[in-house]
C-alpha positions as semicolon CSV with decimal commas, in nm:
position;residue;x (nm);y (nm);z (nm)
1;M;8,737;-3,643;12,464
2;F;8,653;-3,884;12,748
3;I;8,646;-4,258;12,677
4;P;8,488;-4,460;12,957
5;S;8,689;-4,748;13,099
6;S;8,384;-4,970;13,058
7;L;8,501;-5,021;12,703
8;F;8,769;-5,253;12,839
9;L;8,720;-5,599;12,978
10;L;8,953;-5,536;13,272
11;P;8,932;-5,168;13,371
12;S;9,167;-5,062;13,645
13;S;8,879;-4,925;13,855
14;F;8,729;-5,274;13,869
15;L;9,052;-5,444;13,964
16;L;9,139;-5,184;14,228
17;L;9,493;-5,167;14,094
18;P;9,729;-4,867;14,094
19;S;9,590;-4,557;13,926
20;S;9,923;-4,384;13,859
21;T;10,037;-4,391;13,497
22;E;10,400;-4,387;13,610
23;T;10,341;-4,686;13,841
24;W;10,174;-4,887;13,567
25;T;10,449;-4,789;13,324
26;F;10,716;-4,904;13,567
27;I;10,536;-5,237;13,609
28;F;10,483;-5,303;13,239
29;V;10,825;-5,185;13,129
30;T;10,999;-5,383;13,402
31;I;10,810;-5,704;13,320
32;S;10,875;-5,667;12,947
33;L;11,244;-5,588;12,994
34;M;11,287;-5,885;13,226
35;L;11,125;-6,103;12,959
36;Y;11,365;-5,975;12,693
37;L;11,666;-6,026;12,918
38;Y;11,551;-6,379;13,006
39;I;11,507;-6,469;12,639
40;G;11,850;-6,326;12,562
41;W;12,004;-6,534;12,838
42;R;11,829;-6,856;12,732
43;S;11,925;-6,798;12,368
44;R;12,293;-6,725;12,430
45;V;12,524;-6,862;12,162
46;Q;12,878;-6,992;12,148
47;D;12,957;-6,985;11,775
48;S;12,945;-6,742;11,485
49;K;12,668;-6,929;11,302
50;G;12,437;-6,886;11,597
51;F;12,549;-6,528;11,652
52;F;12,502;-6,410;11,291
53;V;12,221;-6,631;11,147
54;A;12,059;-6,800;11,453
55;D;12,181;-7,148;11,343
56;R;11,938;-7,117;11,048
57;G;11,676;-7,279;11,268
58;I;11,400;-7,016;11,307
59;P;11,049;-7,141;11,207
60;A;10,872;-6,945;10,934
61;I;10,591;-6,808;11,153
62;A;10,836;-6,696;11,422
63;N;11,058;-6,535;11,161
64;G;10,751;-6,359;11,017
65;A;10,672;-6,214;11,359
66;A;11,035;-6,112;11,410
67;T;11,041;-5,952;11,064
68;A;10,723;-5,761;11,146
69;A;10,885;-5,644;11,470
70;D;11,185;-5,527;11,266
71;F;10,944;-5,326;11,050
72;M;10,739;-5,197;11,344
73;S;11,033;-5,010;11,482
74;A;11,022;-4,685;11,674
75;V;10,984;-4,530;11,330
76;S;10,661;-4,718;11,263
77;F;10,514;-4,742;11,612
78;I;10,596;-4,390;11,728
79;S;10,623;-4,187;11,412
80;I;10,418;-4,315;11,118
81;A;10,082;-4,226;11,272
82;G;10,233;-3,894;11,382
83;A;10,356;-3,817;11,032
84;V;10,023;-3,912;10,874
85;S;9,843;-3,709;11,140
86;I;10,044;-3,397;11,056
87;L;10,061;-3,444;10,678
88;G;9,716;-3,591;10,617
89;Y;9,676;-3,739;10,271
90;D;10,034;-3,656;10,183
91;G;10,156;-3,875;10,468
92;S;9,992;-4,186;10,324
93;Y;10,307;-4,265;10,130
94;Y;10,464;-4,393;10,452
95;V;10,200;-4,664;10,480
96;M;10,201;-4,749;10,108
97;A;10,579;-4,763;10,091
98;A;10,611;-4,988;10,394
99;T;10,353;-5,243;10,284
100;G;10,460;-5,239;9,919
101;G;10,822;-5,287;10,018
102;Y;10,749;-5,620;10,181
103;V;10,560;-5,737;9,871
104;L;10,870;-5,661;9,664
105;L;11,086;-5,834;9,921
106;G;10,877;-6,150;9,909
107;L;10,849;-6,165;9,531
108;L;11,191;-6,052;9,411
109;L;11,451;-6,075;9,685
110;A;11,406;-6,296;9,990
111;P;11,383;-6,644;9,832
112;Y;11,683;-6,591;9,606
113;L;11,901;-6,441;9,876
114;R;11,816;-6,729;10,110
115;K;11,898;-6,979;9,837
116;F;12,236;-6,813;9,795
117;G;12,296;-6,918;10,154
118;K;12,534;-6,671;10,314
119;Y;12,540;-6,463;10,631
120;T;12,491;-6,106;10,509
121;L;12,391;-5,884;10,219
122;P;12,756;-5,778;10,154
123;D;12,829;-6,152;10,133
124;F;12,589;-6,177;9,841
125;I;12,726;-5,863;9,674
126;G;13,088;-5,972;9,714
127;D;13,043;-6,328;9,588
128;R;12,788;-6,258;9,313
129;Y;13,012;-5,986;9,171
130;Y;13,333;-6,179;9,248
131;S;13,491;-5,868;9,396
132;N;13,620;-5,759;9,734
133;I;13,580;-5,397;9,621
134;A;13,209;-5,461;9,568
135;R;13,195;-5,616;9,914
136;I;13,360;-5,311;10,070
137;V;13,120;-5,071;9,896
138;A;12,829;-5,283;10,022
139;V;12,969;-5,276;10,376
140;I;13,001;-4,896;10,367
141;A;12,642;-4,863;10,248
142;A;12,518;-5,113;10,510
143;L;12,693;-4,918;10,786
144;I;12,547;-4,584;10,671
145;I;12,196;-4,731;10,651
146;S;12,216;-4,917;10,980
147;I;12,362;-4,628;11,178
148;T;12,099;-4,394;11,032
149;F;11,822;-4,632;11,131
150;I;11,951;-4,712;11,476
151;V;11,968;-4,343;11,561
152;G;11,590;-4,328;11,521
153;Q;11,545;-4,629;11,747
154;M;11,757;-4,482;12,023
155;R;11,569;-4,154;11,991
156;G;11,244;-4,347;12,030
157;V;11,372;-4,521;12,343
158;G;11,470;-4,185;12,489
159;I;11,127;-4,035;12,419
160;V;10,945;-4,326;12,587
161;F;11,159;-4,319;12,899
162;S;11,157;-3,940;12,914
163;R;10,781;-3,910;12,927
164;F;10,671;-4,216;13,116
165;L;10,953;-4,255;13,367
166;Q;11,006;-3,878;13,397
167;V;11,377;-3,886;13,320
168;P;11,567;-3,669;13,069
169;I;11,575;-3,800;12,712
170;E;11,952;-3,841;12,743
171;V;11,911;-4,074;13,042
172;G;11,641;-4,268;12,857
173;V;11,873;-4,325;12,563
174;V;12,148;-4,454;12,793
175;I;11,905;-4,696;12,963
176;G;11,800;-4,826;12,622
177;M;12,163;-4,867;12,517
178;V;12,239;-5,089;12,814
179;I;11,931;-5,308;12,766
180;V;11,965;-5,368;12,394
181;A;12,338;-5,428;12,421
182;F;12,277;-5,705;12,676
183;F;12,069;-5,942;12,465
184;A;12,242;-5,847;12,139
185;I;12,587;-5,927;12,281
186;L;12,479;-6,241;12,462
187;G;12,239;-6,406;12,221
188;G;12,333;-6,261;11,884
189;M;12,077;-6,316;11,609
190;K;11,925;-6,612;11,790
191;G;11,852;-6,412;12,104
192;I;11,741;-6,112;11,900
193;T;11,499;-6,317;11,691
194;W;11,314;-6,476;11,981
195;T;11,313;-6,145;12,166
196;Q;11,157;-5,981;11,860
197;V;10,882;-6,244;11,850
198;A;10,781;-6,145;12,203
199;Q;10,818;-5,776;12,120
200;Y;10,588;-5,800;11,818
201;F;10,297;-5,932;12,021
202;I;10,351;-5,673;12,293
203;L;10,367;-5,381;12,054
204;I;10,075;-5,486;11,831
205;V;9,846;-5,525;12,134
206;A;9,970;-5,189;12,264
207;Y;9,890;-5,029;11,929
208;L;9,547;-5,182;11,874
209;I;9,390;-5,121;12,215
210;P;9,401;-4,738;12,208
211;A;9,313;-4,736;11,838
212;I;9,002;-4,945;11,902
213;A;8,903;-4,739;12,204
214;I;8,939;-4,398;12,045
215;C;8,767;-4,503;11,720
216;N;8,478;-4,648;11,915
217;A;8,442;-4,329;12,118
218;L;8,449;-4,097;11,817
219;T;8,247;-4,303;11,569
220;N;8,079;-4,584;11,767
221;I;8,265;-4,827;11,540
222;P;8,527;-5,028;11,732
223;I;8,715;-5,161;11,427
224;P;8,963;-4,889;11,323
225;E;8,961;-4,973;10,953
226;L;8,580;-4,958;10,939
227;A;8,567;-4,647;11,157
228;F;8,801;-4,465;10,921
229;T;8,611;-4,578;10,610
230;F;8,250;-4,554;10,722
231;G;8,260;-4,322;11,023
232;D;8,242;-3,944;11,012
233;I;8,575;-3,866;11,179
234;V;8,746;-3,768;10,853
235;E;8,458;-3,540;10,757
236;K;8,471;-3,371;11,097
237;L;8,847;-3,335;11,080
238;N;8,830;-3,182;10,733
239;Q;8,592;-2,917;10,862
240;V;8,805;-2,845;11,169
241;Q;9,116;-2,807;10,952
242;V;8,941;-2,563;10,718
243;D;8,806;-2,362;11,014
244;L;9,161;-2,325;11,147
245;G;9,302;-2,220;10,810
246;F;9,467;-2,551;10,721
247;P;9,398;-2,743;10,398
248;E;9,147;-3,025;10,431
249;Y;9,299;-3,331;10,595
250;T;9,226;-3,536;10,284
251;A;9,345;-3,269;10,038
252;A;9,603;-3,421;9,806
253;F;9,950;-3,271;9,759
254;S;9,888;-2,974;9,986
255;K;10,228;-3,007;10,154
256;K;10,429;-3,194;9,892
257;T;10,415;-3,205;9,513
258;M;10,271;-3,503;9,332
259;L;10,614;-3,589;9,192
260;D;10,776;-3,575;9,534
261;V;10,507;-3,798;9,687
262;L;10,553;-4,049;9,403
263;F;10,931;-4,054;9,441
264;I;10,916;-4,082;9,820
265;T;10,677;-4,376;9,786
266;I;10,898;-4,556;9,533
267;S;11,210;-4,488;9,738
268;G;11,035;-4,622;10,048
269;M;10,918;-4,939;9,875
270;V;11,246;-5,042;9,714
271;G;11,450;-4,913;10,007
272;L;11,258;-5,111;10,267
273;A;11,287;-5,419;10,048
274;S;11,666;-5,372;10,048
275;L;11,736;-5,294;10,413
276;P;12,021;-5,515;10,540
277;H;11,863;-5,574;10,882
278;V;11,541;-5,696;10,717
279;I;11,712;-5,912;10,454
280;V;11,930;-6,082;10,715
281;R;11,613;-6,218;10,873
282;F;11,570;-6,452;10,577
283;Y;11,912;-6,607;10,631
284;T;11,790;-6,740;10,966
285;V;11,524;-6,984;10,835
286;P;11,602;-7,347;10,739
287;N;11,539;-7,326;10,363
288;V;11,400;-7,127;10,068
289;N;11,044;-7,248;10,124
290;A;11,056;-7,122;10,481
291;A;11,179;-6,785;10,354
292;R;10,872;-6,755;10,130
293;Y;10,636;-6,846;10,412
294;S;10,818;-6,602;10,641
295;V;10,735;-6,315;10,408
296;G;10,371;-6,422;10,397
297;W;10,346;-6,427;10,775
298;A;10,530;-6,096;10,798
299;L;10,287;-5,932;10,554
300;L;9,992;-6,055;10,760
301;F;10,141;-5,927;11,084
302;I;10,238;-5,595;10,925
303;A;9,896;-5,549;10,763
304;I;9,730;-5,560;11,105
305;F;9,937;-5,256;11,194
306;S;9,944;-5,060;10,869
307;T;9,568;-5,073;10,812
308;T;9,517;-4,928;11,160
309;V;9,749;-4,631;11,109
310;P;9,514;-4,401;10,909
311;A;9,232;-4,436;11,162
312;L;9,459;-4,371;11,460
313;A;9,627;-4,075;11,288
314;A;9,300;-3,899;11,204
315;S;9,143;-3,969;11,543
316;A;9,453;-3,854;11,730
317;R;9,470;-3,525;11,538
318;Y;9,102;-3,453;11,596
319;N;9,137;-3,525;11,967
320;L;9,449;-3,309;12,006
321;I;9,288;-3,011;11,834
322;D;8,973;-3,055;12,040
323;S;9,176;-3,072;12,362
324;L;9,413;-2,781;12,302
325;H;9,290;-2,529;12,047
326;N;9,134;-2,211;12,185
327;K;9,164;-2,333;12,542
328;T;9,285;-2,094;12,809
329;V;9,639;-2,126;12,930
330;E;9,504;-2,224;13,272
331;E;9,288;-2,501;13,123
332;V;9,582;-2,646;12,935
333;Q;9,810;-2,631;13,237
334;Q;9,555;-2,832;13,430
335;L;9,593;-3,118;13,183
336;D;9,832;-3,361;13,347
337;W;9,944;-3,513;13,016
338;A;10,012;-3,169;12,865
339;R;10,234;-3,065;13,156
340;K;10,432;-3,385;13,145
341;W;10,487;-3,378;12,770
342;Q;10,581;-3,012;12,803
343;N;10,853;-3,118;13,048
344;T;11,012;-3,335;12,777
345;G;11,049;-3,033;12,545
346;L;10,845;-3,207;12,275
347;L;10,532;-3,000;12,338
348;E;10,544;-2,622;12,371
349;F;10,285;-2,350;12,439
350;S;10,328;-1,976;12,389
351;D;10,049;-1,720;12,422
352;K;10,199;-1,490;12,160
353;N;9,904;-1,252;12,131
354;N;9,850;-1,238;12,510
355;D;9,478;-1,310;12,486
356;G;9,494;-1,583;12,749
357;R;9,412;-1,856;12,498
358;L;9,619;-2,092;12,284
359;Q;9,554;-2,112;11,911
360;L;9,673;-2,368;11,658
361;T;9,736;-2,197;11,323
362;P;9,918;-2,287;10,998
363;D;10,136;-1,976;11,028
364;A;10,450;-2,039;11,230
365;E;10,460;-1,673;11,335
366;T;10,120;-1,689;11,505
367;N;10,096;-2,058;11,598
368;E;10,091;-2,099;11,976
369;I;10,089;-2,479;12,002
370;I;10,405;-2,659;11,887
371;L;10,419;-3,036;11,912
372;D;10,675;-3,286;11,789
373;P;10,511;-3,544;11,559
374;D;10,688;-3,818;11,753
375;I;10,460;-3,767;12,056
376;I;10,127;-3,816;11,880
377;T;10,098;-4,195;11,909
378;L;10,236;-4,205;12,262
379;S;10,014;-3,922;12,385
380;T;9,691;-4,047;12,225
381;P;9,577;-4,268;12,520
382;E;9,635;-3,982;12,764
383;V;9,457;-3,724;12,549
384;A;9,165;-3,966;12,515
385;K;9,161;-4,021;12,894
386;L;9,209;-4,394;12,869
387;P;9,287;-4,587;13,190
388;P;9,646;-4,561;13,315
389;W;9,721;-4,925;13,237
390;V;9,647;-4,861;12,869
391;I;9,877;-4,559;12,866
392;A;10,149;-4,770;13,024
393;L;10,092;-5,051;12,775
394;V;10,150;-4,808;12,488
395;A;10,476;-4,701;12,652
396;A;10,584;-5,065;12,678
397;G;10,485;-5,115;12,314
398;G;10,684;-4,816;12,197
399;L;10,983;-4,940;12,389
400;A;10,945;-5,289;12,240
401;A;10,928;-5,141;11,892
402;A;11,246;-4,941;11,936
403;L;11,445;-5,219;12,101
404;S;11,341;-5,484;11,848
405;T;11,477;-5,299;11,547
406;A;11,779;-5,157;11,728
407;S;11,897;-5,506;11,815
408;G;11,871;-5,626;11,454
409;L;12,059;-5,322;11,333
410;L;12,337;-5,384;11,581
411;L;12,388;-5,730;11,432
412;V;12,413;-5,585;11,081
413;I;12,679;-5,339;11,196
414;S;12,860;-5,612;11,388
415;S;12,854;-5,861;11,100
416;A;12,965;-5,596;10,849
417;I;13,288;-5,545;11,042
418;A;13,350;-5,882;11,206
419;H;13,236;-6,107;10,923
420;D;13,245;-5,915;10,593
421;I;13,563;-5,717;10,660
422;Y;13,768;-5,899;10,924
423;Y;13,690;-6,263;10,843
424;R;13,629;-6,244;10,469
425;L;13,904;-5,995;10,381
426;I;14,161;-5,957;10,660
427;N;14,188;-6,288;10,846
428;P;14,011;-6,584;10,680
429;E;14,182;-6,812;10,932
430;A;14,017;-6,643;11,230
431;S;13,888;-6,887;11,489
432;E;13,527;-6,907;11,606
433;S;13,617;-6,738;11,934
434;Q;13,795;-6,452;11,757
435;R;13,502;-6,390;11,522
436;L;13,253;-6,405;11,807
437;M;13,455;-6,172;12,028
438;L;13,502;-5,915;11,751
439;G;13,131;-5,932;11,670
440;R;13,045;-5,852;12,031
441;I;13,298;-5,569;12,048
442;M;13,144;-5,418;11,735
443;V;12,800;-5,429;11,901
444;V;12,935;-5,222;12,191
445;L;13,093;-4,965;11,959
446;A;12,783;-4,943;11,742
447;I;12,551;-4,888;12,036
448;A;12,780;-4,609;12,162
449;V;12,762;-4,428;11,826
450;A;12,385;-4,481;11,806
451;G;12,340;-4,350;12,157
452;Y;12,529;-4,030;12,077
453;F;12,314;-3,953;11,776
454;G;12,001;-4,061;11,963
455;I;12,077;-3,783;12,210
456;N;12,171;-3,538;11,933
457;P;11,937;-3,638;11,646
458;P;11,942;-3,471;11,302
459;G;11,561;-3,481;11,273
460;F;11,249;-3,643;11,411
461;V;11,237;-4,022;11,410
462;I;11,064;-4,100;11,081
463;E;11,269;-3,841;10,888
464;I;11,591;-3,998;11,008
465;A;11,482;-4,346;10,900
466;T;11,348;-4,230;10,565
467;L;11,695;-4,106;10,476
468;G;11,841;-4,450;10,547
469;V;11,574;-4,605;10,328
470;G;11,675;-4,372;10,044
471;V;12,037;-4,483;10,064
472;A;11,926;-4,849;10,059
473;A;11,714;-4,785;9,751
474;A;11,997;-4,611;9,566
475;T;12,265;-4,862;9,657
476;F;12,135;-5,215;9,715
477;F;11,813;-5,261;9,521
478;P;11,965;-5,246;9,170
479;A;12,263;-5,458;9,276
480;I;12,034;-5,731;9,411
481;I;11,781;-5,726;9,128
482;L;12,043;-5,731;8,853
483;G;12,251;-5,981;9,049
484;V;11,960;-6,225;9,047
485;F;11,791;-6,155;8,714
486;D;12,069;-6,042;8,478
487;K;12,358;-6,278;8,410
488;R;12,540;-6,012;8,209
489;T;12,581;-5,768;8,499
490;N;12,945;-5,781;8,604
491;R;13,158;-5,648;8,887
492;E;13,263;-5,331;8,705
493;G;12,901;-5,239;8,643
494;A;12,784;-5,323;8,994
495;I;13,066;-5,132;9,164
496;S;13,018;-4,827;8,943
497;G;12,640;-4,827;8,991
498;M;12,655;-4,865;9,368
499;I;12,913;-4,591;9,404
500;V;12,717;-4,350;9,184
501;G;12,389;-4,423;9,364
502;L;12,546;-4,400;9,709
503;V;12,747;-4,083;9,648
504;F;12,473;-3,894;9,465
505;T;12,203;-3,978;9,719
506;T;12,421;-3,914;10,024
507;I;12,548;-3,579;9,898
508;Y;12,197;-3,463;9,811
509;I;12,054;-3,572;10,146
510;V;12,337;-3,425;10,353
511;G;12,338;-3,103;10,150
512;V;11,963;-3,044;10,173
513;R;11,922;-3,151;10,536
514;F;12,233;-3,012;10,699
515;Y;12,371;-2,738;10,475
516;G;12,061;-2,568;10,338
517;M;12,121;-2,674;9,979
518;P;11,813;-2,610;9,762
519;T;11,616;-2,907;9,633
520;W;11,765;-2,850;9,290
521;F;11,671;-3,178;9,124
522;L;11,309;-3,141;9,006
523;G;11,226;-2,992;9,345
524;L;11,254;-3,336;9,506
525;S;11,294;-3,353;9,882
526;D;11,577;-3,543;10,046
527;Q;11,324;-3,815;10,131
528;G;11,244;-3,887;9,767
529;I;11,587;-3,851;9,610
530;G;11,663;-4,220;9,672
531;T;11,447;-4,301;9,368
532;V;11,671;-4,090;9,146
533;G;11,979;-4,254;9,297
534;M;11,827;-4,595;9,225
535;L;11,758;-4,505;8,859
536;L;12,111;-4,371;8,818
537;N;12,245;-4,694;8,969
538;F;12,046;-4,906;8,721
539;V;12,157;-4,700;8,420
540;V;12,525;-4,691;8,517
541;T;12,534;-5,061;8,611
542;L;12,374;-5,177;8,287
543;A;12,581;-4,943;8,069
544;V;12,918;-5,025;8,225
545;S;12,842;-5,398;8,231
546;R;12,769;-5,397;7,857
547;M;13,089;-5,209;7,782
548;T;13,316;-5,438;7,982
549;T;13,399;-5,808;8,002
550;P;13,109;-6,045;8,086
551;P;13,116;-6,223;8,423
552;P;13,301;-6,558;8,438
553;L;13,103;-6,856;8,310
554;E;13,069;-7,010;8,656
555;I;12,910;-6,690;8,785
556;Q;12,661;-6,685;8,499
557;E;12,574;-7,051;8,564
558;M;12,532;-6,976;8,933
559;V;12,289;-6,693;8,855
560;G;12,087;-6,928;8,634
561;D;12,077;-7,191;8,906
562;L;11,980;-6,929;9,163
563;R;11,656;-6,857;8,976
564;S;11,574;-7,221;8,905
565;P;11,307;-7,372;9,131
566;L;11,472;-7,714;9,087
567;A;11,845;-7,653;9,101
568;A;12,032;-7,680;9,426
569;P;12,204;-7,369;9,558
570;A;12,503;-7,299;9,339
571;P;12,838;-7,326;9,520
572;I;13,084;-7,040;9,501
573;S;13,439;-7,169;9,498
574;D;13,693;-7,056;9,755
575;I;13,454;-6,855;9,967
576;G;13,647;-6,903;10,285
577;E;13,368;-7,069;10,484
578;E;13,160;-7,386;10,475
579;Q;12,849;-7,405;10,259
580;L;12,574;-7,383;10,518
581;D;12,309;-7,538;10,294
């Protein structure tokens, strides 16, 4: 499907600029990386407060953009549209879960956690439940979640570099490791936050331009949301799917059961609301009011993206089928984008019936076109024959998305070890320089682990991240909600609930994904089991808390003050650090 460059205000043919996609990619990626490195250098910090919570000086609108960049990770930018494109209606839970999660975050979590006034989520768990054991369980969960998430980001970096700079995925991952380590080590949360602000605006522009162009070409409606709603692209795609033997694109529950879709959606919502690298963003603003406004700005910035996803997903699938299905092998090999994606190993062709043509079918035995869902967003501008500068911009956007979230995750991993374990439990007398040095060492170790799994991933990008979301749902959400809204929840209940949720969910996920265990619990997939883990956590926490000694009176008073719109943040005695509020 050809889309004329006249749709753009500054087409490359008019400007007489380079026509090579690789040249444009090199230019855009180099400029963006230099910008990130410059911001990291200018934002370098010399103390732990700046390294872990950006001196609590980030304005609400900037924090909203940084939070949106955290959300629009490689998972969102690269994979959500790809997942929706492959799954159709059944993939809509990714969009609903993501947006709903931030509503929950704004209403139930962010203001109270900011009022509590600490550095990290394990800080809240440890002090609210007056227990170092609770803190350690929270650290373990935070590490599992963060490592799981960062693997997806590194995989996304590798995919971008592999295709657009024509290097192996392994080399792309290593390049990404070096870049993200630089501004994470140097600037800490301060450098990461301002880098993410720049990354958000790069990636949202990179996402919207091809979406607008392809929707305009297919429906003559340039606004993606209106094109999806009022255009005929979905109707055409439904017919194409049926003709090829697939269910209609809009057919509900054709690939997953209704119960599984419901549980995946719930797990996604409460899990995203509980992610440590998202929650830590609200420790960086000056006060509770700024935390509330941050969530509002983040929802606005995220909505721009999430409402565009369905239109891009449907348009991309229609274009790919139109470009590849029933074409001769020679015709496909003449497509420059097809050859280059084939070189990455993420797109494969096999003329199994030797008829000289390639067919896309729902049967794996006869299907001759195999594509990784992670390439759909990145390949869309090329398939649609957009100008090379647009293709390169999408590459820069995908890279920005991956790097923005990876950097935040590195700080969570670093703070979990350097702050929550070393400083709070092992050496409360540690100096600023010791805490800062250990934090930076942990960043290096974390990026090495993430790089390894980015090169050897256990699934495609969005699957990997969805598993981390499930663990967050099963472990943190009940502990936070009950910690804020139920004075009677005590340490015994919280520890028991978190352990049960974490162990059950992790065993189910690992068993189903890596060891072929059947989906024995109501037929739920490993992506939806986090909801069950969450419910088990709630039940165990409430039951054990009611059967054991109530929390100390000062803890109950603190919980009451935490919810009061008038009371000042309640101090926790003997916390081992200054009250930052």
